[in-house]
C-alpha positions as a printed Julia matrix, in Angstrom:
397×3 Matrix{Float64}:
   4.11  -17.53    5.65
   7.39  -18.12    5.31
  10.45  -16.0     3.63
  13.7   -15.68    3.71
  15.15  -12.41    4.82
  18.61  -10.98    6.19
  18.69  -13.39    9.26
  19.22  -16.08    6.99
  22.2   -14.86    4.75
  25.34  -16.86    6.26
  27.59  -13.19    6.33
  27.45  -10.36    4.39
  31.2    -9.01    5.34
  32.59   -8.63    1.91
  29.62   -9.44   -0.11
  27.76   -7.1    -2.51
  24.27   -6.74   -2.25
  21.34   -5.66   -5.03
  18.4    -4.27   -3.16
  15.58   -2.71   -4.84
  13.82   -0.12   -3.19
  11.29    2.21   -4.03
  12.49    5.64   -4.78
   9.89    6.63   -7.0
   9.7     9.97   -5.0
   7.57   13.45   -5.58
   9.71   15.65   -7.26
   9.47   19.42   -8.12
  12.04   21.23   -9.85
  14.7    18.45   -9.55
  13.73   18.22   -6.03
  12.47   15.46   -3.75
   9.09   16.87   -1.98
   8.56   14.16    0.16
  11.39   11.83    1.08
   9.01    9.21    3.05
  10.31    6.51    0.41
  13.63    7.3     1.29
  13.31    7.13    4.46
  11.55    3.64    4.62
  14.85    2.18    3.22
  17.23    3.61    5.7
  16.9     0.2     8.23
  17.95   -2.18    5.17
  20.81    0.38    4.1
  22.11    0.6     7.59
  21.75   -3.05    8.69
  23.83   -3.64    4.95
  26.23   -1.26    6.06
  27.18   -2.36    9.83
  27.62   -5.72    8.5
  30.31   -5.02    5.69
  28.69   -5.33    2.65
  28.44   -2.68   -0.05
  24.84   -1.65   -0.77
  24.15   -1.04   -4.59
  20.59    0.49   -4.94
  17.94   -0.21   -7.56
  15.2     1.5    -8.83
  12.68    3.02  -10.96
  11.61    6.71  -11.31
   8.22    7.53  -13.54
   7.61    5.75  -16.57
  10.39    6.44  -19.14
   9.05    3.11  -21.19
  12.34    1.79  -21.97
  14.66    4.98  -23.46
  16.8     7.12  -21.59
  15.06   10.32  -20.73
  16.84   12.84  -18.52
  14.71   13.98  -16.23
  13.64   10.98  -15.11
  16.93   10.56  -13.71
  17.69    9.23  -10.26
  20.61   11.5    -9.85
  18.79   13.84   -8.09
  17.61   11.74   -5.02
  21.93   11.23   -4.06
  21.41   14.45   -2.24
  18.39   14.02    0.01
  19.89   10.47    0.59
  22.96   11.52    1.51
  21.58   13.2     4.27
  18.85   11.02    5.29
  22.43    7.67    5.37
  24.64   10.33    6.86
  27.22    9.14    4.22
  28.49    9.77    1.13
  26.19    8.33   -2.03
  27.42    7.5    -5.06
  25.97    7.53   -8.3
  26.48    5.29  -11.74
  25.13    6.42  -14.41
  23.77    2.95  -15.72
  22.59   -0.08  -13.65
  24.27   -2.55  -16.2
  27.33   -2.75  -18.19
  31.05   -1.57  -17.53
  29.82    1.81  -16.05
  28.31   -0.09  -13.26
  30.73   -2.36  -12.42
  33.39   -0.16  -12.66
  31.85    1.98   -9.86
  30.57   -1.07   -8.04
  34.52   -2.0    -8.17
  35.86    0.89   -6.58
  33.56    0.62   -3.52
  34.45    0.34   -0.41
  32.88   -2.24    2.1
  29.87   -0.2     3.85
  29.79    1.92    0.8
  26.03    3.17   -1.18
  25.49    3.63   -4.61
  22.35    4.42   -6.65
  22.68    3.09  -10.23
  20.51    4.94  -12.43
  16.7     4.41  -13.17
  16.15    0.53  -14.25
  13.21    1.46  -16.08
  15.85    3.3   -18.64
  15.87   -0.18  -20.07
  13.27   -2.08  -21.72
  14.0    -5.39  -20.47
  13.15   -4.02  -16.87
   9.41   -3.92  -17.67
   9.49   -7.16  -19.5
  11.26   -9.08  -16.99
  13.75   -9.86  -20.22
  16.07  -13.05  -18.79
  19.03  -11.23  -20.39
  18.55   -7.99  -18.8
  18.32   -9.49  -15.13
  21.25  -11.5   -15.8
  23.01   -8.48  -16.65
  22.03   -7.01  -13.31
  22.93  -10.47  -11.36
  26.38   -9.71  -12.76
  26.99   -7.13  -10.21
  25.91   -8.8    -6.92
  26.44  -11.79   -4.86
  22.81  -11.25   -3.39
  19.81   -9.87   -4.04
  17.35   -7.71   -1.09
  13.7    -6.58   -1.8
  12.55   -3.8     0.55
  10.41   -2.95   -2.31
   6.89   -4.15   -1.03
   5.15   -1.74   -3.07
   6.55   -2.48   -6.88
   6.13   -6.75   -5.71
   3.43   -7.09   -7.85
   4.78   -6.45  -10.41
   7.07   -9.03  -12.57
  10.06   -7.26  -13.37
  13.47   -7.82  -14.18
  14.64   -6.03  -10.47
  11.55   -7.15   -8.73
  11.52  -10.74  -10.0
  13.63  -11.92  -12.71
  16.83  -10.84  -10.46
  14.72  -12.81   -7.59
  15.34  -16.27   -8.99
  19.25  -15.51  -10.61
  20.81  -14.73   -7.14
  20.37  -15.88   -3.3
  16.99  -13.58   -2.51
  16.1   -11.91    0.69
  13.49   -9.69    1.85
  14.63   -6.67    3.23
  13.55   -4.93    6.69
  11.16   -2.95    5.03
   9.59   -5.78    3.26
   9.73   -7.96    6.34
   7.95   -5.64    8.35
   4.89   -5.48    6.04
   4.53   -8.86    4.96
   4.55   -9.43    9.14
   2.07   -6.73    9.2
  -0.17   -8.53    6.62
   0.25  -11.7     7.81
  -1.08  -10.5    11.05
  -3.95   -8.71    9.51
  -4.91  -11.77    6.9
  -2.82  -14.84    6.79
  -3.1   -15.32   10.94
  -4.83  -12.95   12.29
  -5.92  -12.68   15.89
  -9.79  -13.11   15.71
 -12.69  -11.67   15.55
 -11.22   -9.85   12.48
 -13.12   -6.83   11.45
 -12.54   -4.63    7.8
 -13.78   -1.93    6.69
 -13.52   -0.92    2.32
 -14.43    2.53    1.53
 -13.88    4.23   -1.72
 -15.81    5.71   -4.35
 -16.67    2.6    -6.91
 -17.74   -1.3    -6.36
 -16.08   -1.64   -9.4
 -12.57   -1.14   -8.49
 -12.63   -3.47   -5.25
 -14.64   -6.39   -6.52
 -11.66   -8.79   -6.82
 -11.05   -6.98   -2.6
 -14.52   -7.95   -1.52
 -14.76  -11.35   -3.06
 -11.9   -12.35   -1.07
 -12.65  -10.49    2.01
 -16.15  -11.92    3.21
 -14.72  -15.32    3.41
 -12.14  -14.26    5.62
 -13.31  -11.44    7.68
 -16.01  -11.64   10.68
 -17.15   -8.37    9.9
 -17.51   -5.97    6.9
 -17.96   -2.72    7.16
 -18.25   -0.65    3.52
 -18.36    2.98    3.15
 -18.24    5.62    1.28
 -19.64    6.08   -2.18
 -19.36    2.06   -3.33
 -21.54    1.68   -0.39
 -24.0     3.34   -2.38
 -24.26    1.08   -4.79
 -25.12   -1.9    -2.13
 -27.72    0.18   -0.47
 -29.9     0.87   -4.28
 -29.35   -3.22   -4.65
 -31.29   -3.29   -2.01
 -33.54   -0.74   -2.7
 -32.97    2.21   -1.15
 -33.31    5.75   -2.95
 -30.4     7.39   -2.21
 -30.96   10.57   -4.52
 -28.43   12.01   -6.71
 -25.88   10.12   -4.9
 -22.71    8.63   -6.96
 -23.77    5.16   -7.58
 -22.92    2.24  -10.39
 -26.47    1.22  -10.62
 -25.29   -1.55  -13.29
 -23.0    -3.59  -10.48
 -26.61   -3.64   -8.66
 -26.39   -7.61   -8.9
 -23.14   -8.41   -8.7
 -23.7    -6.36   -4.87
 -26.1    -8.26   -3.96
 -24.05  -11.54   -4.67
 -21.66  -10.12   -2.49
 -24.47   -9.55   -0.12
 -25.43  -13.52   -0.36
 -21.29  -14.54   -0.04
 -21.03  -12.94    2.83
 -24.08  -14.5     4.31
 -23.43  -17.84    3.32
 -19.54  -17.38    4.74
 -21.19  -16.36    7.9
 -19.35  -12.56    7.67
 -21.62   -9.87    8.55
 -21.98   -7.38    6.65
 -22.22   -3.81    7.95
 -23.47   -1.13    5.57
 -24.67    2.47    6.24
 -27.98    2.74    8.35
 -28.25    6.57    8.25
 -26.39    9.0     5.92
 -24.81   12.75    5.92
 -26.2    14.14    2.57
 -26.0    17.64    0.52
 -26.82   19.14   -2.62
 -23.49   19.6    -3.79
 -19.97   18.75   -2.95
 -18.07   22.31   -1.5
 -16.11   23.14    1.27
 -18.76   23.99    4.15
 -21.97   22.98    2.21
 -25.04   22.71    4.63
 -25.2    19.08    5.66
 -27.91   16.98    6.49
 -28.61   13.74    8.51
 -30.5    11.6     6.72
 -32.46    8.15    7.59
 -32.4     5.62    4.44
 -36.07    6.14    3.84
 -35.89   10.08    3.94
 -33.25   10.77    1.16
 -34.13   13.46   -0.89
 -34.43   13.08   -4.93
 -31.62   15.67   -5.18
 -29.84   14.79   -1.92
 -26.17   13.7    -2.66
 -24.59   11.19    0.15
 -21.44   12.34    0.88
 -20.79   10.51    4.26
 -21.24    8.09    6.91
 -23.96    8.87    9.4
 -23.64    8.97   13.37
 -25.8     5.91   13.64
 -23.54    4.16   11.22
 -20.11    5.32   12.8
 -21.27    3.95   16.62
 -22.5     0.72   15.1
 -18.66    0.36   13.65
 -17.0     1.74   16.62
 -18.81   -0.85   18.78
 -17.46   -3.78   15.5
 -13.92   -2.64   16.45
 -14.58   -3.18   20.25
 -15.58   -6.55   19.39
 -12.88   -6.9    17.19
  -8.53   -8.24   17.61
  -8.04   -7.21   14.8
  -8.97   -4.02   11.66
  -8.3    -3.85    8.24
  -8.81   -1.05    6.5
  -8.74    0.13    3.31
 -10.63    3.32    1.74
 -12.38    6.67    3.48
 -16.04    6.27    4.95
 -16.94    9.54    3.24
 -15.73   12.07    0.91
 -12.91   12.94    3.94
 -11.28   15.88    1.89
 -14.1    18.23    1.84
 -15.32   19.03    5.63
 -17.66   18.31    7.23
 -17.95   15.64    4.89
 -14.76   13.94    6.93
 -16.36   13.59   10.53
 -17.28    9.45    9.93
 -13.65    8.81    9.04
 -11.95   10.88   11.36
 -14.03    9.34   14.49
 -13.93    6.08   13.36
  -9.78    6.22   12.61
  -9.03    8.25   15.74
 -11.41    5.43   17.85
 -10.1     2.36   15.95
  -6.0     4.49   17.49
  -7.34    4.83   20.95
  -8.1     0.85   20.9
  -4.89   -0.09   19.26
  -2.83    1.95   21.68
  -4.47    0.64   24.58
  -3.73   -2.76   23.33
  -6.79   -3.93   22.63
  -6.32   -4.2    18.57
  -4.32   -4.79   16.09
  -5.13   -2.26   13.49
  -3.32   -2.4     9.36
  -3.87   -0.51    6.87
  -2.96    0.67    3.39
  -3.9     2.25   -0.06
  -3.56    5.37   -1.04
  -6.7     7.36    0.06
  -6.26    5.64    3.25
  -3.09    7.34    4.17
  -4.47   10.47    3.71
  -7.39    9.9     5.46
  -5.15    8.36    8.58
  -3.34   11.43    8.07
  -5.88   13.88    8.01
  -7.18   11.94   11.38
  -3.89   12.47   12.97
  -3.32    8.91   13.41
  -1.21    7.42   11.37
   1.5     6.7    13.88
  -1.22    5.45   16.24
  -1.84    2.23   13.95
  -0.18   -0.71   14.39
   1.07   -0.61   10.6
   0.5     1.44    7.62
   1.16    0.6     4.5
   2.24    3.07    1.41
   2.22    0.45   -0.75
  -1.05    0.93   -2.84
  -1.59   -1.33   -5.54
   0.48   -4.34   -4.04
  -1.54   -4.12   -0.61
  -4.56   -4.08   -2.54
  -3.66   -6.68   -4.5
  -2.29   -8.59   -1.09
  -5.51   -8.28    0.32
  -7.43   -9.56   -2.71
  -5.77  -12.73   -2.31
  -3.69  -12.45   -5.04
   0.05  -13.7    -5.25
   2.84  -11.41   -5.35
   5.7   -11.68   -8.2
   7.96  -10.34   -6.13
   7.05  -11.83   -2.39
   6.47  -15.21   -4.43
  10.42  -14.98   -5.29
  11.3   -14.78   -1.48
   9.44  -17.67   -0.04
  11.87  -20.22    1.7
């Protein structure tokens, strides 16, 4: 894989640079709750800064479909990002137009600015040639550190791609490393494991998966729905009985692709899902008619634990269980904290992403641990279902 990114751009002393990020932050009051997203920018920003250029900020905040609604204004992020550049921030109230440019004019080289939300405008969302050409107006170059909007095929994300030079950013070049490591070239034998509640909303995931993975691993309650294809009782355990076939085709990929396949061999089941409910262990031939599977059994977590010491290389996306309610969390946390101990002792490279997974990683107390995780939702998912990016497309060299 091949993209161009900062390395590449002859100087940037003097120049003016677009780069979209992703500052589509929690908020509470008209303030920022969680300034991860921030945060991720900062190396971009900086790098932008040392070098001479003035750094003009794009983004999107919530979904204001087009129209100008106030309080899904970016103005209130200048403060936390203030801090977080240790420099002043300024803010234009428009990403187009005179009001831009005229701030974008009396900028000094090294200087920030946020323009204001790009979704204010309806061309954003549909990549509308005119609107991106009014953005191109302000910029000599254009940087995406935006990983997680790439998939999508907007004006800022896209459109602007293919108007000015195009460069990923350090945030972007550090995941699409990170994925290429986990899926493009990975160091083999490569090992995943999909969790997650539904079959349905990871078919596109596992389709691609078993004919690039050694080993599968699939938890949580989609794994349900593989073990009744195959005949197993599991209760009154979440299951979509009607993707019973379309399981057991994934079953037969994976077999003729020569991926094994590792689904649950015992369970941890209850009658209902509460904090502290009295949990059972359960062989596959001794679930109850009212039972309801709610994790990963002990059996099942060593067989995966000995996967990843066979294993160069994890990717994971999605809980083994139903991690937020304890003790319903023991299968993910063992298996995360075990797949950290391996990659800190340099024995694997461990990625992963999507949203559930961060807070499962989190929960574990290991998401620094990992060799990379990824905020980035529905682009990693849609990375890792083999699907091509908008937005990464518009970088390749």
């Amino acid at each position: 894989m091949t993209f161009r990114t900062l390395d590449d751009v002859p100087s940037l002393a003097g120049q003016t640079a677009l780069v979209r990020v992703d500052f589509n932050v929690p908020m509470e009051d008209g303030k920022v709750t969680d300034d991860t997203r921030l945060r991720v920018a900062l190396p971009t920003i900086q790098r932008l800064r040392d070098a001479g250029a003035k750094v003009a900020l794009l983004a999107h905040f919530d979904r204001p479909k087009g129209k100008v609604v106030p309080s899904m204004s970016l103005k209130p992020v200048v403060d936390d990002l203030e801090r977080l550049v240790g420099a002043p921030v300024r803010f234009a109230a428009d990403c187009v137009g005179d009001e831009a440019k005229v701030a974008l004019a009396d900028l000094d080289a090294g200087g920030v600015i946020l323009l204001e939300n790009v979704r204010f405008h309806a061309g954003e969302e549909a990549n509308d040639p005119a609107f991106a050409a009014q953005l191109a107006e302000l910029g000599d170059l254009y940087v995406n550190d935006a990983f997680s909007a790439a998939h999508r095929a907007h004006a800022s994300t896209e459109g602007l791609a293919r108007l000015l030079p195009a460069y990923a950013g350090e945030s972007m070049r550090r995941e699409l490393d990170a994925l290429d490591a986990a899926l493009g070239n990975p160091q083999k034998p490569v090992l995943g494991i999909v969790g997650g509640s539904k079959v349905s909303t990871k078919l596109d995931l596992l389709k691609n998966l078993v004919g690039k993975l050694d080993r599968l691993a699939i938890g949580g309650g989609m794994a349900n729905t593989f073990l009744h294809a195959q005949g197993v009782d599991i209760g009154g355990s979440l299951c979509e009985k009607d993707l019973a076939d379309t399981a057991l085709e994934i079953i037969e990929e994976a077999r003729r692709q020569g991926c094994e396949l590792l689904l649950p061999v015992d369970v941890v089941v209850a009658k209902e899902i509460k904090p502290g409910a009295e949990a059972g262990i359960r062989a596959l031939d001794r679930i109850a008619a009212d039972d309801k599977i709610l994790d990963a059994g002990p059996e099942t977590v060593a067989r995966l634990k000995r996967a990843m010491d066979l294993s160069k290389t994890l990717i994971w996306n999605g809980p083994l269980g139903v991690f937020e309610i304890a003790p319903f969390d023991k299968a993910t946390v063992e298996a995360a904290r075990h797949a950290a101990d391996l990659t800190k002792a340099g024995k694997l490279i461990a990625v992963a992403g999507g949203g559930d997974t961060v807070s499962a990683l989190n929960h574990a107390g290991v998401i620094d641990d990992m060799t990379f995780v990824s905020t980035a939702g529905g682009a990693f998912l849609e990375w890792m279902e083999g699907k091509p990016l908008p937005g990464v497309e518009a970088l390749r060299a």
